[in-house]
PDB file of C-alpha atoms in Angstrom:
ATOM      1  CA  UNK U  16      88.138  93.680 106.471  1.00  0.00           C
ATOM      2  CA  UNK U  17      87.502  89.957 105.786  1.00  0.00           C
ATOM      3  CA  UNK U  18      84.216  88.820 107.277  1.00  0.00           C
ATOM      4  CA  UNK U  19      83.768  85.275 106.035  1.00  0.00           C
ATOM      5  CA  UNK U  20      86.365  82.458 106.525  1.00  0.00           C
ATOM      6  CA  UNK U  21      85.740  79.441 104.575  1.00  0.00           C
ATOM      7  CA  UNK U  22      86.825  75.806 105.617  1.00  0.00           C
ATOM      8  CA  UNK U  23      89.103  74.060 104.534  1.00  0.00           C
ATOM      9  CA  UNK U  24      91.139  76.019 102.063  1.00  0.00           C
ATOM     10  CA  UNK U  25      91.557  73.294  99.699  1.00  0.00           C
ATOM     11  CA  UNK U  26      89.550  69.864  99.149  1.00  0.00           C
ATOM     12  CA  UNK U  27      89.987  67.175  96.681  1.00  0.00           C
ATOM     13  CA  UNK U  28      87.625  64.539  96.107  1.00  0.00           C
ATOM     14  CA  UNK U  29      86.522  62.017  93.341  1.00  0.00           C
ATOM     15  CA  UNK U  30      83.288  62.977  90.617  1.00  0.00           C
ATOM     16  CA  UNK U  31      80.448  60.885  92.139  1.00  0.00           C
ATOM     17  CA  UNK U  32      80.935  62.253  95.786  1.00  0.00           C
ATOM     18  CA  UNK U  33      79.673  65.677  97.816  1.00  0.00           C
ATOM     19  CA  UNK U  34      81.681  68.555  98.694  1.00  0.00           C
ATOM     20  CA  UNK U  35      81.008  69.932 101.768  1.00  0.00           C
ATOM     21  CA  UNK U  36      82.465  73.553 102.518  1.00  0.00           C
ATOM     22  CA  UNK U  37      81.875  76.055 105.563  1.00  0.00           C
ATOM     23  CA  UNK U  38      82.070  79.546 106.125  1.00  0.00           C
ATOM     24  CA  UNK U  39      81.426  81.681 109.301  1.00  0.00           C
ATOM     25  CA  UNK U  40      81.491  85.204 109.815  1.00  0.00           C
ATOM     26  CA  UNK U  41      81.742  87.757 112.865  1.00  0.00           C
ATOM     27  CA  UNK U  42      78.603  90.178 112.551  1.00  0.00           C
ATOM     28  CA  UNK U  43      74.707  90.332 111.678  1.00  0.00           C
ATOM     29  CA  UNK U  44      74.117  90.150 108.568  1.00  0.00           C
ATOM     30  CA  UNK U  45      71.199  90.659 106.369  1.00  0.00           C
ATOM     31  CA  UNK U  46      72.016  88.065 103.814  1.00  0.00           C
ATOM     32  CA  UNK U  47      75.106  85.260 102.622  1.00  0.00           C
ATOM     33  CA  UNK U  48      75.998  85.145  99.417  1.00  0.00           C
ATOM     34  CA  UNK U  49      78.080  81.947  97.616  1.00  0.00           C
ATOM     35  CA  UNK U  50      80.120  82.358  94.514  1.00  0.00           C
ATOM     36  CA  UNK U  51      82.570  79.744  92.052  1.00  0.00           C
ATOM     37  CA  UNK U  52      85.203  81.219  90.507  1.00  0.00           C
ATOM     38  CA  UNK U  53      87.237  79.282  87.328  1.00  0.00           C
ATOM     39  CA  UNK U  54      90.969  79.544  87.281  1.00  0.00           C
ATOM     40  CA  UNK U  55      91.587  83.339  86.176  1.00  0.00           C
ATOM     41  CA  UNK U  56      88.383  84.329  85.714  1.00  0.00           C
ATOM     42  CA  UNK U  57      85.762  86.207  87.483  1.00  0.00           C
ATOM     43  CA  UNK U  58      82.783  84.784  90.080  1.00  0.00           C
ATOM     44  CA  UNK U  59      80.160  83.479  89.613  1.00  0.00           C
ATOM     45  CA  UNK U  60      76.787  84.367  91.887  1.00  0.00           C
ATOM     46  CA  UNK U  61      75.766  80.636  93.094  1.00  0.00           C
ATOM     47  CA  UNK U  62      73.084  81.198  95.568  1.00  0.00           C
ATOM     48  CA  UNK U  63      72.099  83.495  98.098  1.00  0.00           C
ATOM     49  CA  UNK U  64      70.526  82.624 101.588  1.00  0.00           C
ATOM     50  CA  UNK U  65      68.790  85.580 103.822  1.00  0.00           C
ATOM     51  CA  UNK U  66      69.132  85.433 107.590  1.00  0.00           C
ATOM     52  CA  UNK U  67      65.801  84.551 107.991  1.00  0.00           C
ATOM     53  CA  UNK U  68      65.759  81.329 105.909  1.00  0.00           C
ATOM     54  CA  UNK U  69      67.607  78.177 106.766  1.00  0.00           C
ATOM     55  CA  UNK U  70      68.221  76.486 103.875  1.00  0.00           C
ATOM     56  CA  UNK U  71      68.036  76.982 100.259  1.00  0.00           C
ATOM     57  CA  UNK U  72      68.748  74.330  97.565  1.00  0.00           C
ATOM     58  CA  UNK U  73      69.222  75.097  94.002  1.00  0.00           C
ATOM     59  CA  UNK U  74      69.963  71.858  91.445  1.00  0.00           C
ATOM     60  CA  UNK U  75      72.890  70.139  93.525  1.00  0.00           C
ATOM     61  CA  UNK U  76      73.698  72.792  95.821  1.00  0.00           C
ATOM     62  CA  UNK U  77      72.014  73.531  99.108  1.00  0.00           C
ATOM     63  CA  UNK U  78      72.914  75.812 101.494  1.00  0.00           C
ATOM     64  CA  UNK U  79      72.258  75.904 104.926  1.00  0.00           C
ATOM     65  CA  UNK U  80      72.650  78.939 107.530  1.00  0.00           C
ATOM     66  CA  UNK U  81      72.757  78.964 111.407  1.00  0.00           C
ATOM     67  CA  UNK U  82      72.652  82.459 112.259  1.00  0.00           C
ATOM     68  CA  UNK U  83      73.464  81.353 116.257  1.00  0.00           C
ATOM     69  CA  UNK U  84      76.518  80.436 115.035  1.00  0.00           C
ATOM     70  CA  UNK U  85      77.313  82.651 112.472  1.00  0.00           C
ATOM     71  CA  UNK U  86      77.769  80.092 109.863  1.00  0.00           C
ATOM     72  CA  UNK U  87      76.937  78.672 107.030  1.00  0.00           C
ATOM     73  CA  UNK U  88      77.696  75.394 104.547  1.00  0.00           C
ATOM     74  CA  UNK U  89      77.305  74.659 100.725  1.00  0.00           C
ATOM     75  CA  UNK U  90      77.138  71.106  99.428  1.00  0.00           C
ATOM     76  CA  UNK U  91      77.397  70.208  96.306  1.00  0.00           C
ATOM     77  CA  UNK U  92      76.178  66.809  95.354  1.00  0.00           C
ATOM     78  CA  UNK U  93      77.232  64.218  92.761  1.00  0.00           C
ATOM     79  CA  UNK U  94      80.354  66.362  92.325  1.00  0.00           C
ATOM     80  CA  UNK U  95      81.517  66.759  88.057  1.00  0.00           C
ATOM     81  CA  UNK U  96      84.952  67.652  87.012  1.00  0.00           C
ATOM     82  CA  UNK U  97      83.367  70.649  85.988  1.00  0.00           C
ATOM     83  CA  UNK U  98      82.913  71.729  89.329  1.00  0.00           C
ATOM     84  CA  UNK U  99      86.600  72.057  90.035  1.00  0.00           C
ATOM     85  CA  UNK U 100      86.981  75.794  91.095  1.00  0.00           C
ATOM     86  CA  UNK U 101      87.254  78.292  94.137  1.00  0.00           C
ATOM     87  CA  UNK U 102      84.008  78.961  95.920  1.00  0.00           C
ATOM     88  CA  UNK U 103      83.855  81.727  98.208  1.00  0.00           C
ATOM     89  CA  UNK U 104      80.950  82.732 100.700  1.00  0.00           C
ATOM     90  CA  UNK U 105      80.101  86.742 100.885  1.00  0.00           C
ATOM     91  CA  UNK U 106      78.358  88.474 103.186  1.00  0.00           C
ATOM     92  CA  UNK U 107      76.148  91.515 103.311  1.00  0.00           C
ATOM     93  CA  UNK U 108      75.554  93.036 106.437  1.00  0.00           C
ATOM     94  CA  UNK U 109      72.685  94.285 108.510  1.00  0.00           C
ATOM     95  CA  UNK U 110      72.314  98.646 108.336  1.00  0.00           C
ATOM     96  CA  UNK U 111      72.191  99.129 104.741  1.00  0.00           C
ATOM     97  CA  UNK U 112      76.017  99.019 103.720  1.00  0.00           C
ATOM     98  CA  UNK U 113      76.342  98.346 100.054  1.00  0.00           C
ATOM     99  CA  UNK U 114      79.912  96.497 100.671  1.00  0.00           C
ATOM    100  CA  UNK U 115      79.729  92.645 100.289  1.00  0.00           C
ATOM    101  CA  UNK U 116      82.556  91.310 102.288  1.00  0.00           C
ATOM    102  CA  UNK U 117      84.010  87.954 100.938  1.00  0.00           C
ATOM    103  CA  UNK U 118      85.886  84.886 102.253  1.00  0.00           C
ATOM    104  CA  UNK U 119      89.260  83.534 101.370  1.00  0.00           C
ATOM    105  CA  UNK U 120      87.878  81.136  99.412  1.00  0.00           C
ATOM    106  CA  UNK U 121      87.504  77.075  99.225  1.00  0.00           C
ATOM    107  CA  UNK U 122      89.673  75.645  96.120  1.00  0.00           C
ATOM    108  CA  UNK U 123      87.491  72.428  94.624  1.00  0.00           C
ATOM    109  CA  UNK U 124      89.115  70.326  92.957  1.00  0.00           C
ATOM    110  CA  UNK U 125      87.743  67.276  91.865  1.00  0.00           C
ATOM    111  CA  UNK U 126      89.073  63.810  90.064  1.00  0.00           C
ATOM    112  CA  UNK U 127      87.327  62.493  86.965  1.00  0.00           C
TER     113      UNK U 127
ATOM    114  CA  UNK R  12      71.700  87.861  80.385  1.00  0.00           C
ATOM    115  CA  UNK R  13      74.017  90.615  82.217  1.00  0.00           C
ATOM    116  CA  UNK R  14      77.047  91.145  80.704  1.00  0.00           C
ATOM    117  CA  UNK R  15      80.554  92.729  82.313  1.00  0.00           C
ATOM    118  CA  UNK R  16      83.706  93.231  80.164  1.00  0.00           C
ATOM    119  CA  UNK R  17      86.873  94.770  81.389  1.00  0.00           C
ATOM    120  CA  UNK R  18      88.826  96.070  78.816  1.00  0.00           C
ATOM    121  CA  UNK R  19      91.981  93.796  79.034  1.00  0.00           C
ATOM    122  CA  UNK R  20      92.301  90.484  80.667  1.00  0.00           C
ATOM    123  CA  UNK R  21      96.224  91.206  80.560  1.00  0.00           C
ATOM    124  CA  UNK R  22      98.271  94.095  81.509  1.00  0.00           C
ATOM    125  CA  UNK R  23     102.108  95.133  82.074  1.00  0.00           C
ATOM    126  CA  UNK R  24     103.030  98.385  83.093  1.00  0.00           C
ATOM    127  CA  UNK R  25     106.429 100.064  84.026  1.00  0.00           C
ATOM    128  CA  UNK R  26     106.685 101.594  87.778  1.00  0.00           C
ATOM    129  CA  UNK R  27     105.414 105.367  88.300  1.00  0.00           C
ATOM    130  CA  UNK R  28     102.941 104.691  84.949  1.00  0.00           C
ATOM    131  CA  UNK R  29      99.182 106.192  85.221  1.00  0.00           C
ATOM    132  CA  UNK R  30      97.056 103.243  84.803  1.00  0.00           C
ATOM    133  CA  UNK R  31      93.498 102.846  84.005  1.00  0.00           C
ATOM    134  CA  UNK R  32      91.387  99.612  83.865  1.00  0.00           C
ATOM    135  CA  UNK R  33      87.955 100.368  82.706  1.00  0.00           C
ATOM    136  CA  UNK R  34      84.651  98.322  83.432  1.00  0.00           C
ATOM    137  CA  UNK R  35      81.838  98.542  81.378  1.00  0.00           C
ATOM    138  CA  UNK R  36      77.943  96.419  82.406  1.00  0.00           C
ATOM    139  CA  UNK R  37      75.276  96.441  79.929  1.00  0.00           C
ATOM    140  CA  UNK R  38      72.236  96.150  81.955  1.00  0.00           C
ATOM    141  CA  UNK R  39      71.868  99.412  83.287  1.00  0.00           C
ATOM    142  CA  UNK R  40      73.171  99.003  86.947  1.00  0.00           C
ATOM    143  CA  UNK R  41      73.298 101.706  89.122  1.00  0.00           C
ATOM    144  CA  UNK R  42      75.681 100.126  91.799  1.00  0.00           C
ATOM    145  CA  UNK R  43      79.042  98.798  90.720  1.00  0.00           C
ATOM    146  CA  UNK R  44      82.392  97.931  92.286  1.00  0.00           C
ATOM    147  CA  UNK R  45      86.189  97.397  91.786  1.00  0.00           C
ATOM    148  CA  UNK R  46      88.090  95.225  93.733  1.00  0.00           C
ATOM    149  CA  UNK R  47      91.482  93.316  94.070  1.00  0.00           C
ATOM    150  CA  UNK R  48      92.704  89.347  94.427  1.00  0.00           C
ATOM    151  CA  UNK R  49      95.245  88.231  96.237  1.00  0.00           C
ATOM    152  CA  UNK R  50      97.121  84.930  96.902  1.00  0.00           C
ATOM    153  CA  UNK R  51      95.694  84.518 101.069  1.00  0.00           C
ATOM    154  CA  UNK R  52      93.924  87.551 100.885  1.00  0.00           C
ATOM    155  CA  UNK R  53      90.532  87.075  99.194  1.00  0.00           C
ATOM    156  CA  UNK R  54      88.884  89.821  97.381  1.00  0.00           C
ATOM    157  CA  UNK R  55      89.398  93.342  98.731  1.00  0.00           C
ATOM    158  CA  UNK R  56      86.897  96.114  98.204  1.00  0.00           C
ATOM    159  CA  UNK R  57      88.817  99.420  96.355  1.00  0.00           C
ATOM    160  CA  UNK R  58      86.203 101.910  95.124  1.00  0.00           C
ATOM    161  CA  UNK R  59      82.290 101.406  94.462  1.00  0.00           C
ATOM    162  CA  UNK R  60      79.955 103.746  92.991  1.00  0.00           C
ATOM    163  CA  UNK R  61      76.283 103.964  93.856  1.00  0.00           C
ATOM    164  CA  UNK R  62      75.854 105.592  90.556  1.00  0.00           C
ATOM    165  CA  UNK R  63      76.766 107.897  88.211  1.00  0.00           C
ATOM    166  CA  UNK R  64      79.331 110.648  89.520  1.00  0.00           C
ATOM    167  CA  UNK R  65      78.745 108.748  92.877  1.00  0.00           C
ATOM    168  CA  UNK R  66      81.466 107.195  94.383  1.00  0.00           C
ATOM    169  CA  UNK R  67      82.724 105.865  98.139  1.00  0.00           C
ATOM    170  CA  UNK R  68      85.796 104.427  98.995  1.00  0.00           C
ATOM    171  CA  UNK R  69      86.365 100.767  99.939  1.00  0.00           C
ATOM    172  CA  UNK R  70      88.672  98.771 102.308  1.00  0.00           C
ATOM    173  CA  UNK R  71      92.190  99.714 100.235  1.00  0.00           C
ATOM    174  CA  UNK R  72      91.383 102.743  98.758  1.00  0.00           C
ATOM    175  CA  UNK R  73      95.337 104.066  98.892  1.00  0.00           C
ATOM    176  CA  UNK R  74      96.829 104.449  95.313  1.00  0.00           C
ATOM    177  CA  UNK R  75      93.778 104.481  93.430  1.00  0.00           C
ATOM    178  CA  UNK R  76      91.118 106.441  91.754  1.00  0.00           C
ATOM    179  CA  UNK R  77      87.747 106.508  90.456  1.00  0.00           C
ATOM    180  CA  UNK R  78      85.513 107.531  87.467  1.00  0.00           C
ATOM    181  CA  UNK R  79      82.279 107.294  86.758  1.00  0.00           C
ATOM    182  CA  UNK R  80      80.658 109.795  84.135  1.00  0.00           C
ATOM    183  CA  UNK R  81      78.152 107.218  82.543  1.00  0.00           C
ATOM    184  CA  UNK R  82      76.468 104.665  84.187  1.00  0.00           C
ATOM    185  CA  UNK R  83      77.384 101.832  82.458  1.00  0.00           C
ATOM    186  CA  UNK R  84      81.534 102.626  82.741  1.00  0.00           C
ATOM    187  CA  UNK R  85      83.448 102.605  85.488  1.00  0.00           C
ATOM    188  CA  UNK R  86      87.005 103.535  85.705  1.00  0.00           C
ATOM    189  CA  UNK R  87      89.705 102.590  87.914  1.00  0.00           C
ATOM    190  CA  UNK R  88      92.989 104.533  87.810  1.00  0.00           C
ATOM    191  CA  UNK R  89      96.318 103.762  89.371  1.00  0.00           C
ATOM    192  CA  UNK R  90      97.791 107.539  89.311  1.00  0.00           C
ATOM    193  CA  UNK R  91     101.683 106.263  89.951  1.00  0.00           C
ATOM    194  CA  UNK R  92     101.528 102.602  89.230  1.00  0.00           C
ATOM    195  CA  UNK R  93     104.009 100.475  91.767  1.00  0.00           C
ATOM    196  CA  UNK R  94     104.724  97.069  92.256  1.00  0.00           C
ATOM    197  CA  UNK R  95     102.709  96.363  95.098  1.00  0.00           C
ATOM    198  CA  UNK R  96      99.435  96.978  92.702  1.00  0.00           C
ATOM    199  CA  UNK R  97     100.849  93.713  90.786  1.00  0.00           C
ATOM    200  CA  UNK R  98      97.227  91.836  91.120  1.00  0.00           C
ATOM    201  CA  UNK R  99      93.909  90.304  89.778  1.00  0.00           C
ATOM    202  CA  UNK R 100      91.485  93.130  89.398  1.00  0.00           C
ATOM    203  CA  UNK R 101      87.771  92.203  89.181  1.00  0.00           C
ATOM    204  CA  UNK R 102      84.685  94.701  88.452  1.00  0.00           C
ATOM    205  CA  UNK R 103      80.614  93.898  89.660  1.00  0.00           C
ATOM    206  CA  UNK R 104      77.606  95.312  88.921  1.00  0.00           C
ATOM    207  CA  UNK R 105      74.703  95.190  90.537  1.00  0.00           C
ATOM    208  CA  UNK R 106      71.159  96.774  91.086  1.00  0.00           C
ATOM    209  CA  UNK R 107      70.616  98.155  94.308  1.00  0.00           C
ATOM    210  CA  UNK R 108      66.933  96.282  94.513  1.00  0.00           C
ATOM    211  CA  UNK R 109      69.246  92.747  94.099  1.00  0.00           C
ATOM    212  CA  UNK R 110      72.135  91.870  96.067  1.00  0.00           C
ATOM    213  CA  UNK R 111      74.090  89.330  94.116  1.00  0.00           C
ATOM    214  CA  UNK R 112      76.994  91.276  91.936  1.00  0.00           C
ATOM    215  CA  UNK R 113      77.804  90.628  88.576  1.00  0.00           C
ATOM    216  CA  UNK R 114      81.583  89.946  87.719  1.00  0.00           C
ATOM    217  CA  UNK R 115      84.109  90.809  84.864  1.00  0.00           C
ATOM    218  CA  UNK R 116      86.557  88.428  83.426  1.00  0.00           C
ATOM    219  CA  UNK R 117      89.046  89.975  85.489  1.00  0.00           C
ATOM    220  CA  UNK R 118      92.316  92.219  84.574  1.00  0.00           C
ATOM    221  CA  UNK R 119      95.774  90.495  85.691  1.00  0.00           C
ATOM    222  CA  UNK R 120      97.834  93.853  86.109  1.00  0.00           C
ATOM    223  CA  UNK R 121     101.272  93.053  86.613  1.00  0.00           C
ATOM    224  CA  UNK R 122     103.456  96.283  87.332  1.00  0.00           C
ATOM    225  CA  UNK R 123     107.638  96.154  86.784  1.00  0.00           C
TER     226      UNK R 123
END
């Protein structure tokens, strides 16, 4: 079952400017995960927020999570061609299940 | 750094074939995963295994099987390959301890 449902599907911007993308998800969870994922190939673990923190930055990312509203956002800053991908959020729920459940997925794309 | 290989990135197979993708992580992981990408339907859990001889079905488990006999190879198996298992097939890894997953390239199984 899909948990997370990112927003929007698809974004285009210019290098230079932030990417914003959401996710929200139905249940508790323990912790949200955020993955990239190149054309064809496999993900990529990004960063990974726990329900007790709020925000988490790592080089340009940060990540912030409301757990009252059962969502969360990653912005990337100062956006790079190389950043052009699909980024998906993942969640891992509360009572021990092993099972990440993942998003549909934002596709990045962004203009040199 | 961990490292995931599946053992083709492309695959064609004929209708009612016996298929089997294999997965193999070289940092000694007890927990990995198999799962399937769709166009609009994300990533879809099949099969994990907490660890050797272990396994537990996923979300889609229909169609498929599992093998585990070492720890660092795990083995997905379409008994009767049809063409509604045409798909991008991705394999994780991770330690129980940690929650992010490790990836593989990714198969692209198309079935005719």
């Amino acid at each position: 079952s899909q948990q997370g449902e990112e927003d929007p599907q698809a974004l285009s911007i210019q290098e230079g400017e932030n990417a914003t993308m959401n996710c929200s998800y139905k249940t508790s969870i323990n912790n949200l995960q955020w993955y990239r994922q190149n054309s064809g190939r496999g993900l990529v673990h990004l960063i990974l927020i726990r329900s007790n923190e709020r925000e988490k930055h790592s080089g340009r990312l940060r990540v912030t999570l409301d757990t009252s509203k059962k969502s969360s956002s990653l912005l990337i800053t100062a956006s790079r061609a190389a950043d052009t991908a699909s980024y998906f959020c993942a969640t891992h729920s509360q009572g021990g299940s092993e099972k990440l459940v993942f998003g549909k997925g934002t596709k990045l794309t962004v203009n040199p | 750094d961990v490292k995931v290989t599946q053992s083709s990135r492309y695959l064609v197979k004929r209708t009612g074939e016996k298929v089997f993708l294999e997965c193999v992580q070289d940092m000694d992981h007890e927990n990995m995963f198999w799962y399937r990408q769709d166009p609009g339907l994300g990533l879809r859990l099949i099969y994990f295994s907490y660890d050797v001889k272990m396994k537990e079905k996923g979300d889609i488990p229909e169609g498929y099987s599992v093998s585990r006999e070492k720890k660092e190879r795990f083995s997905l198996i379409l008994e009767s390959a049809s063409t509604n298992q045409t798909s991008m097939y991705l394999c994780a890894s991770r330690v129980p301890s940690r929650y992010e997953q490790y990836f593989g390239p990714g198969t692209r199984l198309t079935v005719t």
